[in-house]
Coordinates of C-alpha atoms in Angstrom, one line a residue:
X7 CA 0.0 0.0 0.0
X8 CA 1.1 3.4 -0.9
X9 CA 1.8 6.0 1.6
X10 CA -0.2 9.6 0.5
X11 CA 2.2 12.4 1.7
X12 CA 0.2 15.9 1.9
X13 CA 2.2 16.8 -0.6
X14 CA 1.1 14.3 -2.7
X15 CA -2.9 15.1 -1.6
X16 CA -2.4 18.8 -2.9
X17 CA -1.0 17.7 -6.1
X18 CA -3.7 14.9 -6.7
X19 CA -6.6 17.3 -6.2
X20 CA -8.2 19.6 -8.5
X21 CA -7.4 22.8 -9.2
X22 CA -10.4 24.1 -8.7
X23 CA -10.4 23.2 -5.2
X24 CA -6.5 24.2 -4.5
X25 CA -8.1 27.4 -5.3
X26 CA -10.6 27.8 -3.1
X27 CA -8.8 26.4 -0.2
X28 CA -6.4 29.4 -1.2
X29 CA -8.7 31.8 -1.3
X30 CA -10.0 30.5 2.1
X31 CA -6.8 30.9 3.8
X32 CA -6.4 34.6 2.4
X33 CA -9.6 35.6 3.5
X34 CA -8.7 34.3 7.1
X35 CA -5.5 36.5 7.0
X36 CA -6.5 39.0 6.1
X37 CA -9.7 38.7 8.6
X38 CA -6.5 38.4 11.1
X39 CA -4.6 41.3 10.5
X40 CA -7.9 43.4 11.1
X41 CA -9.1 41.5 14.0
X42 CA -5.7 41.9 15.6
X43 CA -6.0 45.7 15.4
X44 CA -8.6 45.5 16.6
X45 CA -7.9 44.0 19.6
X46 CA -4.8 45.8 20.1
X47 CA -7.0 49.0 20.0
X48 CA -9.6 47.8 22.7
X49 CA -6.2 47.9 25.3
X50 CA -4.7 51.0 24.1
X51 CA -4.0 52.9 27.1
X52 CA -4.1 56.2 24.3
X53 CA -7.3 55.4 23.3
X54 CA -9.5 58.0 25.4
X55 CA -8.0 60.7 23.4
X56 CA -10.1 63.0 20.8
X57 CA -10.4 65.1 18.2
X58 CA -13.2 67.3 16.7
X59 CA -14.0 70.4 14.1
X60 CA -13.6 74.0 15.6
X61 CA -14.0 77.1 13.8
X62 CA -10.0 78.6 12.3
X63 CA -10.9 81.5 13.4
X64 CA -10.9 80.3 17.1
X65 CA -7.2 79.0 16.3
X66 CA -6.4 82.1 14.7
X67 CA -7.6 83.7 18.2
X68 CA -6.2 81.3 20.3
X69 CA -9.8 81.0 21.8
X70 CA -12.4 78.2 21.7
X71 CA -15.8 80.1 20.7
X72 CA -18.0 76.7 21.8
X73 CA -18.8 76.2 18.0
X74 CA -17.5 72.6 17.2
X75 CA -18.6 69.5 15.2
X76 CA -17.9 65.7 15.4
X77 CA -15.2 64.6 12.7
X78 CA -18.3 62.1 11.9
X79 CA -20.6 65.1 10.8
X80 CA -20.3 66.2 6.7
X81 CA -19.8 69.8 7.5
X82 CA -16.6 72.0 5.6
X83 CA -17.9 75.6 7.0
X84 CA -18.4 77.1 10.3
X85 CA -21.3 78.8 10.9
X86 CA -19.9 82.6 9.5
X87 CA -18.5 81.0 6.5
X88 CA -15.1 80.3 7.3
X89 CA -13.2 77.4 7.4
X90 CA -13.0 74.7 10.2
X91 CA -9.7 72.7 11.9
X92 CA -9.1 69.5 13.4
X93 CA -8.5 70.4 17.3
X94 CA -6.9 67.8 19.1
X95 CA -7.4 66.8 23.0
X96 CA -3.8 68.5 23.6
X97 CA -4.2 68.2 27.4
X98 CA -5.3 64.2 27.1
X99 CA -2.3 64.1 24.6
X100 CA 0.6 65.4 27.0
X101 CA -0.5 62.6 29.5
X102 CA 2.5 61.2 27.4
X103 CA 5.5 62.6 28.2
X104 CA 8.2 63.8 25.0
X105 CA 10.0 60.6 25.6
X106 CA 7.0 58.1 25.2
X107 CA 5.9 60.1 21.6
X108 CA 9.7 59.7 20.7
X109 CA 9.5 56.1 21.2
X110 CA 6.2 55.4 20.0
X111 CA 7.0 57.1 16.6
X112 CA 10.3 55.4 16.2
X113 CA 9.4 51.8 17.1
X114 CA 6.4 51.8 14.5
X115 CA 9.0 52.6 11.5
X116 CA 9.6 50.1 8.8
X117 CA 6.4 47.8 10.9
X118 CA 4.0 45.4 8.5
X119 CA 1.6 45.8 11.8
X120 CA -1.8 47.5 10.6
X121 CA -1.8 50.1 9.7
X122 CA 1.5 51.5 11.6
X123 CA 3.8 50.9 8.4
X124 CA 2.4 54.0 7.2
X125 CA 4.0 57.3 7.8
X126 CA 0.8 58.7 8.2
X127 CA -0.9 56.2 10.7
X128 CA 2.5 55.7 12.9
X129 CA 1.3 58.7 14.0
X130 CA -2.3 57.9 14.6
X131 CA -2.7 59.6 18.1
X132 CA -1.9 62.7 16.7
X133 CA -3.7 62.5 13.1
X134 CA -7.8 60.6 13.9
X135 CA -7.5 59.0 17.7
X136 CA -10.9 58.1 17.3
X137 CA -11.3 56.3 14.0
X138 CA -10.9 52.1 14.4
X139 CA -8.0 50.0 12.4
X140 CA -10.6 49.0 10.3
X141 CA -12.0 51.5 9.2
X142 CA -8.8 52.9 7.8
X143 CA -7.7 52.7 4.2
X144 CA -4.2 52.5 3.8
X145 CA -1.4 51.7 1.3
X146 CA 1.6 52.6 3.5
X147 CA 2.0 55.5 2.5
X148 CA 4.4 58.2 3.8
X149 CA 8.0 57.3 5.0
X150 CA 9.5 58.8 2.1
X151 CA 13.2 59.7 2.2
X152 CA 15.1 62.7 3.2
X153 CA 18.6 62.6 1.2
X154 CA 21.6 64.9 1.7
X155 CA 21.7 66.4 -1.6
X156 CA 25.2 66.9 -1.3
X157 CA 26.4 68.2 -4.8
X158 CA 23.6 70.2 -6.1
X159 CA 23.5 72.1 -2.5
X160 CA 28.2 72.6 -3.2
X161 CA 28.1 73.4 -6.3
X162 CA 24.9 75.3 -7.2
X163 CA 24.7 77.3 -3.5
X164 CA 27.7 76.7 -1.4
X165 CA 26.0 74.9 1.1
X166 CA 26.9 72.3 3.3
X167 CA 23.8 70.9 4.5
X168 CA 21.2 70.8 2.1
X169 CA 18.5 67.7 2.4
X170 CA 15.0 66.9 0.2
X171 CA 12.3 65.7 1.3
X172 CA 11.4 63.1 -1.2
X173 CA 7.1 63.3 -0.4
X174 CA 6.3 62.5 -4.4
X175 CA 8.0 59.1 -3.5
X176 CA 4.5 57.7 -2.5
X177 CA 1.8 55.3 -3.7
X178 CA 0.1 57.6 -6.7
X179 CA 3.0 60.2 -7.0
X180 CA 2.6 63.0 -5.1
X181 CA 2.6 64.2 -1.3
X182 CA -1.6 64.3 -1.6
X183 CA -1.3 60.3 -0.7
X184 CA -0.8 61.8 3.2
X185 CA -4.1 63.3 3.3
X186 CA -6.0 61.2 1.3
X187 CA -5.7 58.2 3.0
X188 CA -7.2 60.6 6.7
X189 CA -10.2 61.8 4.3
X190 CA -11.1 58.6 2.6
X191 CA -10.8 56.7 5.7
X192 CA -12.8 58.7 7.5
X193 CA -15.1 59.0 5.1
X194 CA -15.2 54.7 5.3
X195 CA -16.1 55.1 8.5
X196 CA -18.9 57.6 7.9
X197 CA -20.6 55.3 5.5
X198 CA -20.2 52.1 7.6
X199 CA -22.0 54.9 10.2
X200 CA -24.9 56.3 8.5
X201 CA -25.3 53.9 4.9
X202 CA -26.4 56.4 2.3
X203 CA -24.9 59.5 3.8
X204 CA -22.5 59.5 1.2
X205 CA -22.3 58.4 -2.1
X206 CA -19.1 59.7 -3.5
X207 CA -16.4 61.9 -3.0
X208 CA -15.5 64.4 -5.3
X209 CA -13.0 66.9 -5.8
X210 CA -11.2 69.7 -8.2
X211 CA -7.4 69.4 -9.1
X212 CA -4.8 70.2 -10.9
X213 CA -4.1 66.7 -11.1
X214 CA -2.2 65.3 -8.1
X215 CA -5.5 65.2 -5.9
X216 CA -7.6 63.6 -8.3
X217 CA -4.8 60.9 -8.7
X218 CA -4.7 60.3 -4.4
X219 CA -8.1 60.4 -3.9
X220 CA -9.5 57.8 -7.0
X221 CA -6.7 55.5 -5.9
X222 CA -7.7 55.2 -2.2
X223 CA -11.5 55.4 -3.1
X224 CA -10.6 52.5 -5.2
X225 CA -9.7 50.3 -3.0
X226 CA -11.7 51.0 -0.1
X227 CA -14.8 50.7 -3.2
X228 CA -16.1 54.0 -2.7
X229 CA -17.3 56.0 -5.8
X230 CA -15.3 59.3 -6.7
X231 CA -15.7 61.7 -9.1
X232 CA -12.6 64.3 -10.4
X233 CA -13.1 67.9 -12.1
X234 CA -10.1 68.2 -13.8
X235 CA -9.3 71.9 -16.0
X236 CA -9.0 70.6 -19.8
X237 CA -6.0 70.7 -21.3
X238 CA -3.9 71.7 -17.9
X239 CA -2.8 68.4 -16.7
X240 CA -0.4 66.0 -17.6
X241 CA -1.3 62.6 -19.2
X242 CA 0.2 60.9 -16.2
X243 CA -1.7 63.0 -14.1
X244 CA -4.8 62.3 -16.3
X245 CA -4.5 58.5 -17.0
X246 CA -4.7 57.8 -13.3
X247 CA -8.1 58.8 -12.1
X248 CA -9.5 56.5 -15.1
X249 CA -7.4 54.0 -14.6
X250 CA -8.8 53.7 -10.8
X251 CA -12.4 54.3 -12.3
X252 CA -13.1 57.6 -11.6
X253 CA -15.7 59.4 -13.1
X254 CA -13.0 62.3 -15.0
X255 CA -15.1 65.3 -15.9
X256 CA -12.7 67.6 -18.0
X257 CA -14.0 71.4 -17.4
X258 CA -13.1 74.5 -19.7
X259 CA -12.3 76.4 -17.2
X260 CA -9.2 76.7 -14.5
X261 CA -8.4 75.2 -11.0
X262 CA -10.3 77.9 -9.7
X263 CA -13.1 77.4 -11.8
X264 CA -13.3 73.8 -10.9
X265 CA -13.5 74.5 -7.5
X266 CA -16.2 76.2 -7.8
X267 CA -18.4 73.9 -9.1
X268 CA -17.0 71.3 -6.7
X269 CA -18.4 73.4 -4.1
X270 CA -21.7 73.6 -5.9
X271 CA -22.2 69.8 -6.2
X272 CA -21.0 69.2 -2.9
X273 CA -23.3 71.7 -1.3
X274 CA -26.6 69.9 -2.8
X275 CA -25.9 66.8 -3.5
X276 CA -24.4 63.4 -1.0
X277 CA -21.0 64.0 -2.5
X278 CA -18.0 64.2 -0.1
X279 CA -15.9 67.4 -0.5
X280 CA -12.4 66.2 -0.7
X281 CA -9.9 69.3 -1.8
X282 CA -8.3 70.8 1.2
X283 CA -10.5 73.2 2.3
X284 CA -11.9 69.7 4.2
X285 CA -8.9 69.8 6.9
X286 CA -9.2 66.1 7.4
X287 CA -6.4 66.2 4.7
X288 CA -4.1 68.4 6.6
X289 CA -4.2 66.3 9.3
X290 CA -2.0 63.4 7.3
X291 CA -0.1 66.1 5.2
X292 CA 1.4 67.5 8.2
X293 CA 2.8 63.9 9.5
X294 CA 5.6 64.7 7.0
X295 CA 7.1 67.6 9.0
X296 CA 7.1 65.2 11.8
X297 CA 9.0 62.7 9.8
X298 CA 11.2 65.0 8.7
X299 CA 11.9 65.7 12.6
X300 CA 12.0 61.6 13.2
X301 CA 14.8 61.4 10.3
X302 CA 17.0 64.1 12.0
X303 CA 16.7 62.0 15.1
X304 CA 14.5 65.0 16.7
X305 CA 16.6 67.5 15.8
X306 CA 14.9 70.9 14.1
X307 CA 16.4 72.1 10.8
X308 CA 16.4 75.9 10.2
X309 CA 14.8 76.4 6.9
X310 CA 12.1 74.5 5.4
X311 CA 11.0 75.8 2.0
X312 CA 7.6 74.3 0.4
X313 CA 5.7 74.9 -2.9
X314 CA 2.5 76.8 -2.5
X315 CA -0.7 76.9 -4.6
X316 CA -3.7 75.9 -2.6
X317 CA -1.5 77.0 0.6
X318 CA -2.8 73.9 2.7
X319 CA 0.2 72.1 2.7
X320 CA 2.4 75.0 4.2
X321 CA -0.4 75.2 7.1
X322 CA 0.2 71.2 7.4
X323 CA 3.7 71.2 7.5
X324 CA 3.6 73.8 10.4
X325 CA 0.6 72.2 12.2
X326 CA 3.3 69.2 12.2
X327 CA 6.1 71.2 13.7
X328 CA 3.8 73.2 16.1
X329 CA 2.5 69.7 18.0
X330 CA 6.2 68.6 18.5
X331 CA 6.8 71.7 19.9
X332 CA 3.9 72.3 22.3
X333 CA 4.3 68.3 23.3
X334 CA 8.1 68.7 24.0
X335 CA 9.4 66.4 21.3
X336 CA 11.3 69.8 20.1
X337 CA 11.9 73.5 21.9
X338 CA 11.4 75.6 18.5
X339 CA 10.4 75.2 15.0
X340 CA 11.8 75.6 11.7
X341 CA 11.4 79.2 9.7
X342 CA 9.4 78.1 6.9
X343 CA 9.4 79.0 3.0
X344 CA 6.6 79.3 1.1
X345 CA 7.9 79.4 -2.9
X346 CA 4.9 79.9 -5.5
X347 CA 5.3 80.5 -9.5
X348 CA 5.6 84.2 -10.4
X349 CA 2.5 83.0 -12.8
X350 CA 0.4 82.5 -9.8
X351 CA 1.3 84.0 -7.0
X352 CA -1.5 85.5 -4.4
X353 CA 0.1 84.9 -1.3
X354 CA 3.3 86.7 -2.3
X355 CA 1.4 89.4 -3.4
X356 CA 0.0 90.2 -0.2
X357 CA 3.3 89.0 1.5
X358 CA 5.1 92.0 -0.3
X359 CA 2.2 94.3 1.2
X360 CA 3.1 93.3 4.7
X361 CA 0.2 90.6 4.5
X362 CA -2.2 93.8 4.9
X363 CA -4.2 93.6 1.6
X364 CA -4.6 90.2 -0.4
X365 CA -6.3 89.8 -3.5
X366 CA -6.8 86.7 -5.3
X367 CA -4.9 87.1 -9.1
X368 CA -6.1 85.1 -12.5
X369 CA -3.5 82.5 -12.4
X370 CA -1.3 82.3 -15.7
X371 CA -0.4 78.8 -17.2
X372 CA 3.1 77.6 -15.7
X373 CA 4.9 74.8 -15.9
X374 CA 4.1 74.3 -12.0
X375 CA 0.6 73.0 -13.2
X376 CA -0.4 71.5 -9.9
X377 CA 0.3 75.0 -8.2
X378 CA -1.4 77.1 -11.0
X379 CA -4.2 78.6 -8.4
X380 CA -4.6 82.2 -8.1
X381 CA -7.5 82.3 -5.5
X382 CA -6.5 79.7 -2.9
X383 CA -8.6 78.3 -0.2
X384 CA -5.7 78.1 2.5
X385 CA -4.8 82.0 2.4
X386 CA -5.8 82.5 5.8
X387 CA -3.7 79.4 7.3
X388 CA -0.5 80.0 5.2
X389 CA -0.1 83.2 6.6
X390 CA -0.9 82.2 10.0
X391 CA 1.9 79.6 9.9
X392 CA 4.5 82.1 8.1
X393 CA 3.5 85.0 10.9
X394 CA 4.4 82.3 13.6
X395 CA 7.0 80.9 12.0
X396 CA 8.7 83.9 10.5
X397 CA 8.4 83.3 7.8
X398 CA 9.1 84.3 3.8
X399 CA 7.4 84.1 0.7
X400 CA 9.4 84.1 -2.7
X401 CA 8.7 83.9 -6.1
X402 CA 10.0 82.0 -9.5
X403 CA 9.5 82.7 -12.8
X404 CA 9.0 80.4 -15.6
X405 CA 12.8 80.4 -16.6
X406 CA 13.7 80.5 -12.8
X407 CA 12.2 77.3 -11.9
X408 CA 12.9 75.5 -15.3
X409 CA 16.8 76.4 -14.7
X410 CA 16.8 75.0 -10.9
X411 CA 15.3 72.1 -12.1
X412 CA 17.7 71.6 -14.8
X413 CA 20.7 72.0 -12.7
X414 CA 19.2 69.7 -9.9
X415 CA 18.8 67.3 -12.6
X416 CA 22.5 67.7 -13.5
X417 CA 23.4 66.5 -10.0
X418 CA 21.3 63.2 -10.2
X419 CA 18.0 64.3 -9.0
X420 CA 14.9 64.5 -11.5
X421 CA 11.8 66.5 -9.6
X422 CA 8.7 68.1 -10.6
X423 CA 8.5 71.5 -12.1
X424 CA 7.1 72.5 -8.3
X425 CA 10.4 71.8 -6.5
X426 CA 12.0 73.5 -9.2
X427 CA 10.2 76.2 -7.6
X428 CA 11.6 75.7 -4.3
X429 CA 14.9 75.3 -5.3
X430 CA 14.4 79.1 -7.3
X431 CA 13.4 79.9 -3.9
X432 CA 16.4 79.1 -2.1
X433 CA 18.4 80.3 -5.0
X434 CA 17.3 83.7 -4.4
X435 CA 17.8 83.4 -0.6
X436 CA 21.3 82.7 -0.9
X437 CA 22.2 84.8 -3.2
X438 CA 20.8 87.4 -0.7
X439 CA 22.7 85.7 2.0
X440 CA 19.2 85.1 3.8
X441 CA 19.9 81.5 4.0
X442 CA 23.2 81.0 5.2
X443 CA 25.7 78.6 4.1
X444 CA 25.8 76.5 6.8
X445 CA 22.1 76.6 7.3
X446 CA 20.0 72.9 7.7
X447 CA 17.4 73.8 4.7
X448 CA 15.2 71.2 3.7
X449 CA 13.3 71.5 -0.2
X450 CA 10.4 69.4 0.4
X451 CA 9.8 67.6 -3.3
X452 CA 5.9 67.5 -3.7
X453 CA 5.5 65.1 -6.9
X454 CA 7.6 63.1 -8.8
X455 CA 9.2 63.9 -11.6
X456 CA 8.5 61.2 -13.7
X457 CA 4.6 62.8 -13.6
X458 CA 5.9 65.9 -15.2
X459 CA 8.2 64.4 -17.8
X460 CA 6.8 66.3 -20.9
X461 CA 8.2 69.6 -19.9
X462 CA 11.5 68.2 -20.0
X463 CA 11.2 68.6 -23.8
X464 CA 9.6 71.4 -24.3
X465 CA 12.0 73.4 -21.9
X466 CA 15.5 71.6 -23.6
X467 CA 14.1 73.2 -26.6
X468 CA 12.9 76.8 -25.5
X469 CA 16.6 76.4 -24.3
X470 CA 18.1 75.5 -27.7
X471 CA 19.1 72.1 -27.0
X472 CA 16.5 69.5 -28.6
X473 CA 15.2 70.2 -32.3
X474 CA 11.5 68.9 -32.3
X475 CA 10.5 68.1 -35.8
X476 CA 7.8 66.3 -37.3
X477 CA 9.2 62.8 -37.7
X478 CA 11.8 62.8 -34.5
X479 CA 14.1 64.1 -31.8
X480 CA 17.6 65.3 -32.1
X481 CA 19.2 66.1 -29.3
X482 CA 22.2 68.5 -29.5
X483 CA 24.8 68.2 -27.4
X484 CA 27.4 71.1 -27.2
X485 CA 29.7 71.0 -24.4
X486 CA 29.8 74.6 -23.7
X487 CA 26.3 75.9 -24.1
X488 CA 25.2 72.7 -21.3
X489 CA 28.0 74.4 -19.2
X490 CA 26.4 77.7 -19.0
X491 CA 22.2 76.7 -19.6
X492 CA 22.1 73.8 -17.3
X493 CA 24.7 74.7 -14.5
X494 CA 24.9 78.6 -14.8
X495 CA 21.7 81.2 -14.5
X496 CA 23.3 84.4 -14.7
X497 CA 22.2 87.5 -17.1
X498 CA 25.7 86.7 -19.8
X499 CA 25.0 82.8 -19.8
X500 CA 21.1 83.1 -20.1
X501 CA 22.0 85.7 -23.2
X502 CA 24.4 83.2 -24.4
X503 CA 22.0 80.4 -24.5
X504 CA 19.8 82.5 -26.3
X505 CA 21.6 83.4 -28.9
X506 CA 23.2 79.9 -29.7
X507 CA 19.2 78.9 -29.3
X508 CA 18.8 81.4 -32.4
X509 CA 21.9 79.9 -34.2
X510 CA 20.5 76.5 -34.3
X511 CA 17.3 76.8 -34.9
X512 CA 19.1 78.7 -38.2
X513 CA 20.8 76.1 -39.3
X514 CA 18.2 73.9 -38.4
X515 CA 15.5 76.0 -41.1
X516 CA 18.6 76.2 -44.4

């Protein structure tokens, strides 16, 4: 008689049936992981701690006014109109001392354990205390890296200690993953609350947000449902939303315009608001200033410069620092930068004026798509942050941003047009000794590069180094014109390029 080794069972029986017993073994994991969670969250000895909607105004007074709302309530305005915050239960929060935070934070790094391998929920305490493990939707998100970027910050500024904050390193691209996954979790929990509250969630972009928020609605299997400006995105930026199955409505009309009507639908209809005049979304956004703390081993840098358009992500990165400080896990925080495209650029505008008149201006198409806003919804937070924070606003233009880029690019890195807009930023600053040398300056990166790639192109032939024709590319390489257009942006060298530019395109025509 013939001994039947399991082995020997598996192989003999059908696969049909393998399949099943597969699929019934997954389903258990995965049951585990959430039931484990779970349990881990019933003896939480953090778990008493809160957070809730207030009016900004009462943070931009430093006084509770009594106004608030549950974070499970579908509300985006206080009662005057203005925007709302997420307040947290600071006094239930420093019941933990610096040193437990500090630990905390640390030990969940790198983790598989749900959902503390993401850089936004290895900081759940601080972000939505009161949401459950399972309601959360998560791809691990955050703990993107912070690199030294050595030669660019030598050779292009004579600094020493110049670092980038990598956030585009994420799930769909860009540092709107952070906030997404707060909204769209929140808003699972909402629907497992009250079925039919909401049906969708729905938001305006310049391309980034629509990407975040279809990806996590898509795999939590919640509807959403993007108004994108026609023609102002990239294809990247555009295939992504329909490739999560989105419902992509492309508008004739601007960022601004979109919003708009965002606002509209949202008002009348079921449809969760989801741009980031909903602060749920600052709430993850600003676990990347805490990272960027964690990855200096809790040590503050002194700049940290960050591409405005909507202005919510200057507010979250500050909101970030601001908690560390007032919990103890630092004694000051960073100066803070806040760069924005000379095409659209509201907030410097009014930080010119001495912040005492702001008007919102028609944005003008840049390169910096994403950040192509010219009435934002986050005015009133960004210049909080840069009044406490004393901070600066700077400007790039269109040649400004495309040269930093350029020479980043020379030095290995390969960013969106946006953190070319930072790095204009601090170009300017050090050329006006305002950064110093020696200075610890972070850039924080907000997209990927790789989303933006079609302006590589078309700048490399406004610059007079790629011939586009009908049929193909050539690519002229000329040793001394790459010197002076891709590692040089002074007045002689920009005329320079110009003129060989002219030359070319010449010879190019006879």
């Amino acid at each position: 008689m013939q001994l039947q080794t399991r082995s020997s069972v598996a192989r003999a029986a059908p696969a049909a049936c393998r399949t099943r017993c597969i699929k019934v073994r997954s389903a258990a994991h995965v049951a585990g992981i959430r039931e484990e969670a779970v349990e881990r969250g019933r003896n939480d000895p953090a778990s008493g701690l809160s957070a809730r909607f207030v009016p900004f105004k009462d943070v931009q007074q430093a006084k509770l006014s009594g106004e608030e709302y549950s974070l499970d309530t579908v509300v985006y305005r206080s009662k005057d109109g203005g925007l709302l915050d997420v307040y947290h239960d600071m006094d239930g929060l420093k019941r933990f001392d610096a040193a437990h935070w500090k630990k905390l934070f640390d030990g969940r790094v790198g983790t598989t354990l749900w959902p503390y391998g993401s850089g936004v929920w290895s900081k759940k305490e601080w972000v939505l205390p009161g949401i459950g493990d399972d309601d959360i939707v998560s791809m691990f998100e955050g703990g993107t890296n912070l690199f030294w970027a050595e030669r660019f910050g030598r050779e292009a500024l004579g600094m020493s200690d110049l670092w980038v904050k990598q956030c585009g390193n994420s799930h769909t691209g860009s540092f709107k993953d952070l906030g997404m996954t707060v909204l769209v979790s929140q808003v699972n929990r909402i629907r497992k609350l009250r079925p039919g509250a909401i049906s969708a969630v729905g938001c305006a972009s310049t391309g980034d947000t629509s990407a975040a928020l279809s990806a996590y609605c898509a795999a939590a299997g919640i509807p959403s449902i993007v108004f994108l400006p026609a023609d102002k995105i990239s294809l990247a930026q555009l295939v992504q939303p329909i490739a999560n199955g989105a419902l992509v409505l492309s508008i004739d009309t601007d960022f601004d315009g979109c919003m708009k009507l965002i606002k509209e639908v949202t008002a009348e209809t079921p449809i969760y608001l989801a741009n980031s005049m909903n602060s749920l979304r600052l709430e993850g956004q600003k676990t990347a200033a805490i990272e960027i703390l964690q990855q200096f081993d809790w040590q503050v840098p002194d700049w940290v410069i960050i591409p405005g358009g909507n202005l919510g992500n200057i507010y979250a990165f500050y909101k970030g620092f601001k908690m560390c400080q007032e919990l103890g896990l630092v004694d000051r925080i960073p100066r803070l930068v806040c760069a924005q495209a000379a095409n659209a650029n509201p907030l410097y505008t009014a930080f010119k004026r001495g912040w005492q008149h702001y008007e919102p201006v028609k944005a003008q198409t840049t390169f910096a798509s994403a950040i192509q806003i010219g009435d934002p919804v986050s005015i009133d937070r960004a210049i909080l942050a840069l009044e406490d924070a004393n901070g600066i606003v700077e400007e790039a233009t269109e040649e400004e941003l495309m040269d930093a880029a350029a020479r980043a690019d020379r030095t290995g890195m390969f960013n969106c047009p946006h953190t070319g807009v930072a790095l204009a930023a601090l170009t300017k600053l050090r050329e006006r000794g305002v950064i110093g040398p020696n200075d610890r300056t972070v850039v924080v990166s907000t997209a990927h590069g790789l989303k933006f790639a079609q302006v590589r192109p078309v700048y490399l032939a406004l610059a007079g180094l790629l011939c586009c024709s009908t049929h193909h590319l050539r690519v002229y390489a000329f040793i001394n014109v790459l010197a002076t257009v891709l590692l040089c942006s002074c007045v002689s060298c920009r005329a320079r390029r110009h003129a060989t530019a002219r030359r070319w395109r010449g010879s190019t025509a006879s």
